[in-house]
Amino acid sequence: MKTRRRLALVALFLSCLLIAPTLADSKGKINFPDIPGYKTLKCDFHMHTVFSDGLVWPTVRVDEAYRLGIDAIAITDHIEYQPHKSDVPTNYNRPYEIAAQSAKEKNILLIRAAEITRSTPPGHFNALFLKDINPLDTEDLLKATKAAKAQGAFIFWNHPDWKPDHKGWFEIHTKLYDAGCLNGIEVCNGDGYHLNGHKWAIEKNLTMMGNSDIHAPDISCGHTPEDHRTLTLVFARERTIDAIKDALFDRRTVVWYKNQLIGPQDYLEQLLEQSVAIAPPYYRRGDYVWIEITNNCELDLTVQKLSGQGPISLTLPANAGTTVRVKLDKQQTSLDLSYEVTNCLIGPGKSLPVHLSVPL
Ligand SMILES: [Zn+2]
Ligand SMILES: [Zn+2]
């Protein structure tokens, strides 16, 4: 009897061991709604592994993406900078190949990519959607980017304000741009906002990118509105690598960075329209009505009144509802709200204006 009980306890212990990894590996969710005609994909197009100056094995980047709820990643090891090469031999395509099977099993879209690395200026450039990284290993930057372009790559300029004494748009950048070898630019990289990236994206019609550029294991990254992985939200027709490529060339992106969304006005408006719902008043007393506003996205939205009715300022917490009391004028049939969303940027220091009419 005693032995049987012991055996039962051992069996229970073993079954716990079997279940534990499944629970620890639950898939994360980052909540940004789709917009009309497009899926909102959460993407990180810039990260490193031991194959350059990163500190993790390529499959770890897939595991992290799965845990966080990221749809697509690009492992972008430096071609020209490999401090671990005496331990990990140079083989540009290996990070992708090693991670590919795990990405399939976890339903993470894995993009073959690389970081073309020059001292600043001209700086660093990521090439996405490559077929073979080897032809990019050439001294001349323009030749390297042309080799990427010949494979249909999307190329973007990384962390353009990285070196404060050497930031600027130089002749080589014009050459790359004119040759069609500069399609996007990082507005945000890790915990840095790049003002020039933001300005040049608007001036030169470059796709706005926001990526982690993560080197260490992703253990210090939080899951709060303020503390999260910097990502690019991509508006793609479907959840495929081809659709992401189309979207990037078509500049259908918004950057998610430190509780801010940065992007073209059009896409920010659509994303907010899908995220925020204002219900008709649920209570009236005297001149006052009470309404509930729901915020169905990861941003704590901060809004500031431009004119008219409603509170002067308001924070709509992420993934939550907020109740608001508004004083009405007599015989009013709709409530006209005129606000700016101070943490949605349509340009450097420029908030997204929102004008709404709520029927009473
Ligand atoms: Zn870099
Ligand atoms: Zn990098």
mmCIF file of C-alpha atoms and ligand atoms in Angstrom:
data_model
loop_
_atom_site.group_PDB
_atom_site.id
_atom_site.type_symbol
_atom_site.label_atom_id
_atom_site.label_comp_id
_atom_site.label_asym_id
_atom_site.label_seq_id
_atom_site.Cartn_x
_atom_site.Cartn_y
_atom_site.Cartn_z
ATOM 1 C CA MET A 1 0.000 0.000 0.000
ATOM 2 C CA LYS A 2 2.794 2.355 1.047
ATOM 3 C CA THR A 3 4.807 1.570 -2.120
ATOM 4 C CA ARG A 4 1.762 2.204 -4.295
ATOM 5 C CA ARG A 5 1.236 5.594 -2.641
ATOM 6 C CA ARG A 6 4.870 6.468 -3.138
ATOM 7 C CA LEU A 7 4.620 5.435 -6.776
ATOM 8 C CA ALA A 8 1.541 7.625 -7.178
ATOM 9 C CA LEU A 9 3.432 10.595 -5.727
ATOM 10 C CA VAL A 10 6.371 9.972 -8.077
ATOM 11 C CA ALA A 11 3.929 9.790 -11.029
ATOM 12 C CA LEU A 12 2.319 13.061 -9.944
ATOM 13 C CA PHE A 13 5.715 14.752 -9.652
ATOM 14 C CA LEU A 14 6.756 13.519 -13.112
ATOM 15 C CA SER A 15 3.508 14.687 -14.693
ATOM 16 C CA CYS A 16 4.079 18.138 -13.156
ATOM 17 C CA LEU A 17 7.496 18.232 -14.803
ATOM 18 C CA LEU A 18 5.900 17.425 -18.150
ATOM 19 C CA ILE A 19 3.225 20.104 -17.806
ATOM 20 C CA ALA A 20 5.534 22.857 -16.504
ATOM 21 C CA PRO A 21 7.305 23.722 -19.780
ATOM 22 C CA THR A 22 3.964 24.021 -21.605
ATOM 23 C CA LEU A 23 2.685 26.552 -19.080
ATOM 24 C CA ALA A 24 5.908 28.571 -19.125
ATOM 25 C CA ASP A 25 5.741 28.718 -22.917
ATOM 26 C CA SER A 26 2.320 30.307 -23.248
ATOM 27 C CA LYS A 27 2.033 32.651 -26.217
ATOM 28 C CA GLY A 28 1.869 36.343 -25.394
ATOM 29 C CA LYS A 29 -0.550 38.916 -26.777
ATOM 30 C CA ILE A 30 0.111 42.516 -27.727
ATOM 31 C CA ASN A 31 -3.211 44.241 -28.175
ATOM 32 C CA PHE A 32 -3.471 46.607 -31.127
ATOM 33 C CA PRO A 33 -6.635 46.142 -33.208
ATOM 34 C CA ASP A 34 -6.679 45.573 -36.961
ATOM 35 C CA ILE A 35 -7.673 48.516 -39.166
ATOM 36 C CA PRO A 36 -10.054 48.359 -42.158
ATOM 37 C CA GLY A 37 -8.516 46.171 -44.866
ATOM 38 C CA TYR A 38 -5.351 45.359 -42.915
ATOM 39 C CA LYS A 39 -4.108 43.186 -40.087
ATOM 40 C CA THR A 40 -2.002 44.989 -37.500
ATOM 41 C CA LEU A 41 1.150 42.883 -37.177
ATOM 42 C CA LYS A 42 3.622 43.450 -34.360
ATOM 43 C CA CYS A 43 7.144 43.248 -35.763
ATOM 44 C CA ASP A 44 10.747 43.627 -34.647
ATOM 45 C CA PHE A 45 13.111 44.026 -37.614
ATOM 46 C CA HIS A 46 16.391 44.506 -35.751
ATOM 47 C CA MET A 47 18.074 42.074 -33.301
ATOM 48 C CA HIS A 48 21.361 40.247 -32.765
ATOM 49 C CA THR A 49 22.620 36.794 -31.807
ATOM 50 C CA VAL A 50 26.018 35.233 -31.004
ATOM 51 C CA PHE A 51 26.644 35.237 -34.776
ATOM 52 C CA SER A 52 27.592 38.923 -34.369
ATOM 53 C CA ASP A 53 27.714 40.898 -31.101
ATOM 54 C CA GLY A 54 24.536 39.456 -29.529
ATOM 55 C CA LEU A 55 24.524 37.164 -26.498
ATOM 56 C CA VAL A 56 21.915 34.536 -27.411
ATOM 57 C CA TRP A 57 21.504 31.585 -29.755
ATOM 58 C CA PRO A 58 19.183 32.330 -32.747
ATOM 59 C CA THR A 59 16.298 30.107 -31.504
ATOM 60 C CA VAL A 60 16.109 32.179 -28.316
ATOM 61 C CA ARG A 61 14.973 35.168 -30.389
ATOM 62 C CA VAL A 62 12.073 33.042 -31.688
ATOM 63 C CA ASP A 63 11.151 31.933 -28.147
ATOM 64 C CA GLU A 64 11.141 35.550 -26.983
ATOM 65 C CA ALA A 65 8.913 36.633 -29.872
ATOM 66 C CA TYR A 66 6.485 33.818 -29.048
ATOM 67 C CA ARG A 67 6.389 34.723 -25.357
ATOM 68 C CA LEU A 68 5.794 38.415 -26.095
ATOM 69 C CA GLY A 69 3.231 37.925 -28.875
ATOM 70 C CA ILE A 70 5.351 39.353 -31.715
ATOM 71 C CA ASP A 71 4.203 38.253 -35.204
ATOM 72 C CA ALA A 72 7.403 38.707 -37.205
ATOM 73 C CA ILE A 73 11.104 39.100 -36.520
ATOM 74 C CA ALA A 74 14.264 39.670 -38.528
ATOM 75 C CA ILE A 75 17.572 38.498 -37.083
ATOM 76 C CA THR A 76 19.997 41.146 -38.334
ATOM 77 C CA ASP A 77 23.500 40.118 -37.352
ATOM 78 C CA HIS A 78 26.314 42.437 -38.434
ATOM 79 C CA ILE A 79 28.082 41.283 -41.571
ATOM 80 C CA GLU A 80 31.287 43.201 -40.790
ATOM 81 C CA TYR A 81 31.410 42.998 -36.989
ATOM 82 C CA GLN A 82 31.667 39.564 -35.374
ATOM 83 C CA PRO A 83 33.414 39.724 -32.009
ATOM 84 C CA HIS A 84 32.634 36.030 -31.281
ATOM 85 C CA LYS A 85 34.008 34.685 -34.546
ATOM 86 C CA SER A 86 36.799 32.645 -32.928
ATOM 87 C CA ASP A 87 34.037 30.664 -31.138
ATOM 88 C CA VAL A 88 31.205 31.009 -33.666
ATOM 89 C CA PRO A 89 32.550 30.834 -37.213
ATOM 90 C CA THR A 90 31.422 33.351 -39.818
ATOM 91 C CA ASN A 91 28.407 32.029 -41.674
ATOM 92 C CA TYR A 92 25.982 34.816 -42.535
ATOM 93 C CA ASN A 93 23.000 32.635 -43.338
ATOM 94 C CA ARG A 94 23.237 30.361 -40.271
ATOM 95 C CA PRO A 95 21.257 32.503 -37.752
ATOM 96 C CA TYR A 96 18.235 32.344 -40.069
ATOM 97 C CA GLU A 97 18.680 28.653 -40.861
ATOM 98 C CA ILE A 98 19.050 27.700 -37.187
ATOM 99 C CA ALA A 99 15.950 29.660 -36.147
ATOM 100 C CA ALA A 100 13.770 28.713 -39.154
ATOM 101 C CA GLN A 101 12.352 25.386 -37.892
ATOM 102 C CA SER A 102 11.521 26.741 -34.456
ATOM 103 C CA ALA A 103 9.855 29.788 -36.068
ATOM 104 C CA LYS A 104 7.636 27.487 -38.175
ATOM 105 C CA GLU A 105 6.617 25.459 -35.118
ATOM 106 C CA LYS A 106 5.775 28.597 -33.123
ATOM 107 C CA ASN A 107 4.075 30.425 -36.014
ATOM 108 C CA ILE A 108 6.541 33.316 -35.938
ATOM 109 C CA LEU A 109 7.271 34.890 -39.344
ATOM 110 C CA LEU A 110 11.061 34.842 -39.675
ATOM 111 C CA ILE A 111 12.666 37.176 -42.217
ATOM 112 C CA ARG A 112 16.168 36.532 -43.556
ATOM 113 C CA ALA A 113 18.141 39.720 -42.946
ATOM 114 C CA ALA A 114 21.494 41.293 -42.103
ATOM 115 C CA GLU A 115 23.007 44.533 -40.786
ATOM 116 C CA ILE A 116 25.400 46.228 -43.201
ATOM 117 C CA THR A 117 27.817 47.959 -40.856
ATOM 118 C CA ARG A 118 30.025 50.980 -41.583
ATOM 119 C CA SER A 119 31.496 53.491 -39.180
ATOM 120 C CA THR A 120 29.360 56.591 -38.756
ATOM 121 C CA PRO A 121 28.890 58.310 -41.160
ATOM 122 C CA PRO A 122 27.399 56.633 -43.165
ATOM 123 C CA GLY A 123 26.339 54.252 -40.347
ATOM 124 C CA HIS A 124 24.391 50.987 -40.202
ATOM 125 C CA PHE A 125 21.718 49.653 -42.558
ATOM 126 C CA ASN A 126 19.441 46.633 -42.284
ATOM 127 C CA ALA A 127 18.475 44.687 -45.377
ATOM 128 C CA LEU A 128 15.302 42.564 -45.040
ATOM 129 C CA PHE A 129 13.829 39.771 -47.199
ATOM 130 C CA LEU A 130 17.202 38.510 -48.446
ATOM 131 C CA LYS A 131 17.684 35.176 -50.181
ATOM 132 C CA ASP A 132 21.434 34.934 -49.568
ATOM 133 C CA ILE A 133 23.484 37.250 -47.343
ATOM 134 C CA ASN A 134 26.911 36.359 -48.839
ATOM 135 C CA PRO A 135 26.769 38.755 -51.847
ATOM 136 C CA LEU A 136 26.419 41.676 -49.387
ATOM 137 C CA ASP A 137 29.915 41.059 -48.021
ATOM 138 C CA THR A 138 31.683 43.683 -50.095
ATOM 139 C CA GLU A 139 33.652 46.751 -49.079
ATOM 140 C CA ASP A 140 31.742 49.347 -51.079
ATOM 141 C CA LEU A 141 28.534 50.338 -49.264
ATOM 142 C CA LEU A 142 26.640 51.225 -52.418
ATOM 143 C CA LYS A 143 27.616 47.853 -53.947
ATOM 144 C CA ALA A 144 26.490 46.006 -50.795
ATOM 145 C CA THR A 145 23.094 47.702 -50.787
ATOM 146 C CA LYS A 146 22.731 47.157 -54.544
ATOM 147 C CA ALA A 147 23.429 43.440 -53.985
ATOM 148 C CA ALA A 148 20.596 43.479 -51.432
ATOM 149 C CA LYS A 149 18.294 45.413 -53.763
ATOM 150 C CA ALA A 150 19.014 42.880 -56.541
ATOM 151 C CA GLN A 151 17.386 40.304 -54.218
ATOM 152 C CA GLY A 152 14.327 42.546 -53.757
ATOM 153 C CA ALA A 153 15.387 43.661 -50.279
ATOM 154 C CA PHE A 154 13.832 46.445 -48.228
ATOM 155 C CA ILE A 155 16.690 48.532 -46.786
ATOM 156 C CA PHE A 156 16.512 50.929 -43.852
ATOM 157 C CA TRP A 157 18.936 53.216 -42.030
ATOM 158 C CA ASN A 158 19.450 52.205 -38.393
ATOM 159 C CA HIS A 159 19.685 54.556 -35.398
ATOM 160 C CA PRO A 160 20.547 57.661 -37.530
ATOM 161 C CA ASP A 161 21.248 59.882 -34.479
ATOM 162 C CA TRP A 162 23.395 57.245 -32.769
ATOM 163 C CA LYS A 163 26.633 59.272 -32.808
ATOM 164 C CA PRO A 164 25.759 62.837 -31.696
ATOM 165 C CA ASP A 165 28.917 64.339 -33.279
ATOM 166 C CA HIS A 166 28.423 62.629 -36.628
ATOM 167 C CA LYS A 167 24.738 62.808 -37.280
ATOM 168 C CA GLY A 168 23.555 64.198 -40.551
ATOM 169 C CA TRP A 169 22.367 63.365 -44.023
ATOM 170 C CA PHE A 170 25.542 63.036 -46.107
ATOM 171 C CA GLU A 171 26.172 62.718 -49.823
ATOM 172 C CA ILE A 172 26.395 58.925 -49.542
ATOM 173 C CA HIS A 173 22.851 58.869 -48.117
ATOM 174 C CA THR A 174 21.610 60.800 -51.157
ATOM 175 C CA LYS A 175 23.423 58.285 -53.387
ATOM 176 C CA LEU A 176 21.758 55.355 -51.588
ATOM 177 C CA TYR A 177 18.392 57.108 -51.687
ATOM 178 C CA ASP A 178 18.638 57.960 -55.397
ATOM 179 C CA ALA A 179 19.640 54.372 -56.193
ATOM 180 C CA GLY A 180 16.485 53.087 -54.459
ATOM 181 C CA CYS A 181 18.665 51.513 -51.744
ATOM 182 C CA LEU A 182 17.151 53.447 -48.847
ATOM 183 C CA ASN A 183 13.508 52.614 -48.236
ATOM 184 C CA GLY A 184 13.028 53.171 -44.513
ATOM 185 C CA ILE A 185 14.582 54.696 -41.401
ATOM 186 C CA GLU A 186 14.521 53.959 -37.688
ATOM 187 C CA VAL A 187 12.582 56.613 -35.798
ATOM 188 C CA CYS A 188 13.104 54.608 -32.631
ATOM 189 C CA ASN A 189 15.799 52.091 -31.754
ATOM 190 C CA GLY A 190 15.656 50.329 -28.369
ATOM 191 C CA ASP A 191 15.172 53.077 -25.813
ATOM 192 C CA GLY A 192 16.233 55.899 -28.134
ATOM 193 C CA TYR A 193 14.082 58.305 -30.180
ATOM 194 C CA HIS A 194 15.874 59.572 -33.294
ATOM 195 C CA LEU A 195 14.606 63.038 -34.169
ATOM 196 C CA ASN A 196 16.384 63.069 -37.546
ATOM 197 C CA GLY A 197 14.891 59.671 -38.352
ATOM 198 C CA HIS A 198 11.454 61.137 -37.725
ATOM 199 C CA LYS A 199 12.143 64.301 -39.747
ATOM 200 C CA TRP A 200 13.731 62.532 -42.727
ATOM 201 C CA ALA A 201 11.015 59.858 -42.804
ATOM 202 C CA ILE A 202 8.461 62.640 -43.380
ATOM 203 C CA GLU A 203 10.598 64.791 -45.708
ATOM 204 C CA LYS A 204 11.793 61.944 -47.912
ATOM 205 C CA ASN A 205 8.844 59.555 -47.719
ATOM 206 C CA LEU A 206 10.756 56.802 -45.940
ATOM 207 C CA THR A 207 8.984 54.047 -44.007
ATOM 208 C CA MET A 208 9.044 54.666 -40.249
ATOM 209 C CA MET A 209 10.626 51.843 -38.292
ATOM 210 C CA GLY A 210 10.840 51.120 -34.555
ATOM 211 C CA ASN A 211 12.885 48.136 -33.416
ATOM 212 C CA SER A 212 14.590 46.742 -30.338
ATOM 213 C CA ASP A 213 18.168 46.204 -31.646
ATOM 214 C CA ILE A 214 18.332 43.768 -28.747
ATOM 215 C CA HIS A 215 21.707 42.132 -28.006
ATOM 216 C CA ALA A 216 21.245 40.561 -24.549
ATOM 217 C CA PRO A 217 18.600 37.990 -23.560
ATOM 218 C CA ASP A 218 15.167 39.577 -23.319
ATOM 219 C CA ILE A 219 14.808 39.300 -19.547
ATOM 220 C CA SER A 220 14.665 42.929 -18.478
ATOM 221 C CA CYS A 221 11.969 43.901 -20.978
ATOM 222 C CA GLY A 222 8.704 44.816 -19.230
ATOM 223 C CA HIS A 223 5.076 44.428 -20.272
ATOM 224 C CA THR A 224 3.632 47.753 -19.190
ATOM 225 C CA PRO A 225 2.536 50.680 -21.377
ATOM 226 C CA GLU A 226 5.782 52.567 -20.505
ATOM 227 C CA ASP A 227 8.185 49.632 -20.501
ATOM 228 C CA HIS A 228 7.911 47.327 -23.499
ATOM 229 C CA ARG A 229 9.854 46.129 -26.547
ATOM 230 C CA THR A 230 10.083 48.911 -29.156
ATOM 231 C CA LEU A 231 8.220 47.570 -32.201
ATOM 232 C CA THR A 232 6.988 48.426 -35.677
ATOM 233 C CA LEU A 233 3.249 47.922 -36.167
ATOM 234 C CA VAL A 234 2.764 46.861 -39.785
ATOM 235 C CA PHE A 235 -0.597 47.115 -41.566
ATOM 236 C CA ALA A 236 -0.516 44.063 -43.828
ATOM 237 C CA ARG A 237 -3.206 42.526 -46.035
ATOM 238 C CA GLU A 238 -2.571 39.153 -44.416
ATOM 239 C CA ARG A 239 -0.234 37.565 -41.887
ATOM 240 C CA THR A 240 2.532 36.575 -44.314
ATOM 241 C CA ILE A 241 6.092 37.680 -45.041
ATOM 242 C CA ASP A 242 5.100 38.787 -48.574
ATOM 243 C CA ALA A 243 2.324 40.971 -47.178
ATOM 244 C CA ILE A 244 4.755 42.523 -44.667
ATOM 245 C CA LYS A 245 7.153 43.292 -47.525
ATOM 246 C CA ASP A 246 4.357 44.990 -49.518
ATOM 247 C CA ALA A 247 3.350 46.994 -46.458
ATOM 248 C CA LEU A 248 6.902 48.181 -45.756
ATOM 249 C CA PHE A 249 7.443 49.375 -49.344
ATOM 250 C CA ASP A 250 4.030 51.070 -49.120
ATOM 251 C CA ARG A 251 4.979 52.826 -45.821
ATOM 252 C CA ARG A 252 2.110 51.236 -43.884
ATOM 253 C CA THR A 253 3.708 51.353 -40.434
ATOM 254 C CA VAL A 254 3.417 52.973 -37.029
ATOM 255 C CA VAL A 255 6.151 52.879 -34.373
ATOM 256 C CA TRP A 256 5.327 51.794 -30.805
ATOM 257 C CA TYR A 257 7.832 53.305 -28.405
ATOM 258 C CA LYS A 258 7.640 54.077 -24.657
ATOM 259 C CA ASN A 259 3.880 54.543 -24.472
ATOM 260 C CA GLN A 260 3.809 56.527 -27.720
ATOM 261 C CA LEU A 261 2.660 55.793 -31.240
ATOM 262 C CA ILE A 262 4.568 57.594 -33.977
ATOM 263 C CA GLY A 263 3.492 57.458 -37.599
ATOM 264 C CA PRO A 264 1.541 58.928 -40.507
ATOM 265 C CA GLN A 265 -1.646 60.734 -39.415
ATOM 266 C CA ASP A 266 -3.852 58.527 -41.557
ATOM 267 C CA TYR A 267 -2.796 55.249 -39.899
ATOM 268 C CA LEU A 268 -2.752 56.722 -36.401
ATOM 269 C CA GLU A 269 -6.321 57.946 -36.914
ATOM 270 C CA GLN A 270 -7.472 54.534 -38.120
ATOM 271 C CA LEU A 271 -5.726 52.716 -35.282
ATOM 272 C CA LEU A 272 -7.286 55.007 -32.682
ATOM 273 C CA GLU A 273 -10.691 54.733 -34.289
ATOM 274 C CA GLN A 274 -10.524 50.960 -33.862
ATOM 275 C CA SER A 275 -9.056 51.210 -30.356
ATOM 276 C CA VAL A 276 -11.300 53.758 -28.685
ATOM 277 C CA ALA A 277 -15.070 53.409 -28.275
ATOM 278 C CA ILE A 278 -17.315 56.065 -26.725
ATOM 279 C CA ALA A 279 -20.692 54.759 -25.596
ATOM 280 C CA PRO A 280 -23.834 56.945 -25.417
ATOM 281 C CA PRO A 281 -24.407 58.452 -21.947
ATOM 282 C CA TYR A 282 -25.493 55.861 -19.384
ATOM 283 C CA TYR A 283 -26.691 58.405 -16.781
ATOM 284 C CA ARG A 284 -27.979 61.994 -16.676
ATOM 285 C CA ARG A 285 -28.556 64.303 -13.744
ATOM 286 C CA GLY A 286 -29.345 67.970 -14.115
ATOM 287 C CA ASP A 287 -26.949 69.478 -16.660
ATOM 288 C CA TYR A 288 -24.567 66.541 -16.457
ATOM 289 C CA VAL A 289 -24.153 63.283 -18.401
ATOM 290 C CA TRP A 290 -21.870 60.354 -17.640
ATOM 291 C CA ILE A 291 -20.254 58.432 -20.466
ATOM 292 C CA GLU A 292 -17.894 55.470 -20.663
ATOM 293 C CA ILE A 293 -14.858 55.460 -22.944
ATOM 294 C CA THR A 294 -13.127 52.151 -23.671
ATOM 295 C CA ASN A 295 -9.495 51.949 -24.771
ATOM 296 C CA ASN A 296 -8.750 48.642 -26.477
ATOM 297 C CA CYS A 297 -4.983 48.983 -27.068
ATOM 298 C CA GLU A 298 -1.676 48.824 -25.211
ATOM 299 C CA LEU A 299 -1.223 52.590 -24.900
ATOM 300 C CA ASP A 300 -2.246 54.679 -21.889
ATOM 301 C CA LEU A 301 -3.743 57.363 -24.134
ATOM 302 C CA THR A 302 -3.227 60.909 -22.861
ATOM 303 C CA VAL A 303 -5.577 63.490 -24.314
ATOM 304 C CA GLN A 304 -5.686 67.269 -23.987
ATOM 305 C CA LYS A 305 -8.687 69.456 -24.819
ATOM 306 C CA LEU A 306 -8.310 71.789 -27.806
ATOM 307 C CA SER A 307 -11.687 73.547 -27.437
ATOM 308 C CA GLY A 308 -15.335 73.025 -26.439
ATOM 309 C CA GLN A 309 -16.727 70.593 -23.915
ATOM 310 C CA GLY A 310 -15.258 67.815 -21.774
ATOM 311 C CA PRO A 311 -12.461 67.569 -19.215
ATOM 312 C CA ILE A 312 -9.298 69.639 -19.866
ATOM 313 C CA SER A 313 -7.110 66.549 -19.910
ATOM 314 C CA LEU A 314 -7.629 62.855 -19.475
ATOM 315 C CA THR A 315 -5.730 59.577 -19.436
ATOM 316 C CA LEU A 316 -7.473 56.566 -20.932
ATOM 317 C CA PRO A 317 -5.665 53.563 -19.445
ATOM 318 C CA ALA A 318 -4.613 50.726 -21.745
ATOM 319 C CA ASN A 319 -7.077 47.866 -22.201
ATOM 320 C CA ALA A 320 -9.596 49.458 -19.832
ATOM 321 C CA GLY A 321 -12.664 51.657 -19.573
ATOM 322 C CA THR A 322 -12.900 55.168 -18.120
ATOM 323 C CA THR A 323 -16.019 57.023 -16.985
ATOM 324 C CA VAL A 324 -16.255 60.742 -17.665
ATOM 325 C CA ARG A 325 -18.738 63.376 -16.467
ATOM 326 C CA VAL A 326 -19.526 66.172 -18.922
ATOM 327 C CA LYS A 327 -21.555 69.354 -18.375
ATOM 328 C CA LEU A 328 -24.041 70.053 -21.180
ATOM 329 C CA ASP A 329 -25.529 73.235 -22.545
ATOM 330 C CA LYS A 330 -29.304 73.298 -22.790
ATOM 331 C CA GLN A 331 -30.997 71.458 -25.701
ATOM 332 C CA GLN A 332 -27.856 69.869 -26.912
ATOM 333 C CA THR A 333 -28.362 66.768 -29.096
ATOM 334 C CA SER A 334 -24.744 65.774 -29.516
ATOM 335 C CA LEU A 335 -21.543 66.114 -27.598
ATOM 336 C CA ASP A 336 -18.708 67.590 -29.667
ATOM 337 C CA LEU A 337 -15.266 66.677 -28.429
ATOM 338 C CA SER A 338 -12.151 68.357 -29.757
ATOM 339 C CA TYR A 339 -8.908 66.953 -28.371
ATOM 340 C CA GLU A 340 -5.310 66.116 -29.220
ATOM 341 C CA VAL A 341 -3.739 62.787 -28.273
ATOM 342 C CA THR A 342 -0.426 63.914 -26.837
ATOM 343 C CA ASN A 343 1.258 60.513 -27.057
ATOM 344 C CA CYS A 344 0.345 59.887 -30.707
ATOM 345 C CA LEU A 345 2.806 61.848 -32.844
ATOM 346 C CA ILE A 346 2.188 62.776 -36.481
ATOM 347 C CA GLY A 347 5.479 64.708 -36.590
ATOM 348 C CA PRO A 348 8.254 65.742 -34.191
ATOM 349 C CA GLY A 349 6.476 67.323 -31.203
ATOM 350 C CA LYS A 350 3.170 67.293 -33.116
ATOM 351 C CA SER A 351 0.190 65.547 -31.508
ATOM 352 C CA LEU A 352 -2.673 63.860 -33.340
ATOM 353 C CA PRO A 353 -5.854 65.999 -33.312
ATOM 354 C CA VAL A 354 -9.175 64.186 -32.832
ATOM 355 C CA HIS A 355 -12.661 65.629 -33.320
ATOM 356 C CA LEU A 356 -15.617 63.496 -32.305
ATOM 357 C CA SER A 357 -19.349 63.915 -32.128
ATOM 358 C CA VAL A 358 -21.185 61.667 -29.657
ATOM 359 C CA PRO A 359 -25.011 61.533 -30.047
ATOM 360 C CA LEU A 360 -26.917 62.231 -26.828
HETATM 361 ZN ZN ZN B 1 23.683 49.144 -35.637
HETATM 362 ZN ZN ZN B 2 22.101 46.351 -34.642
#
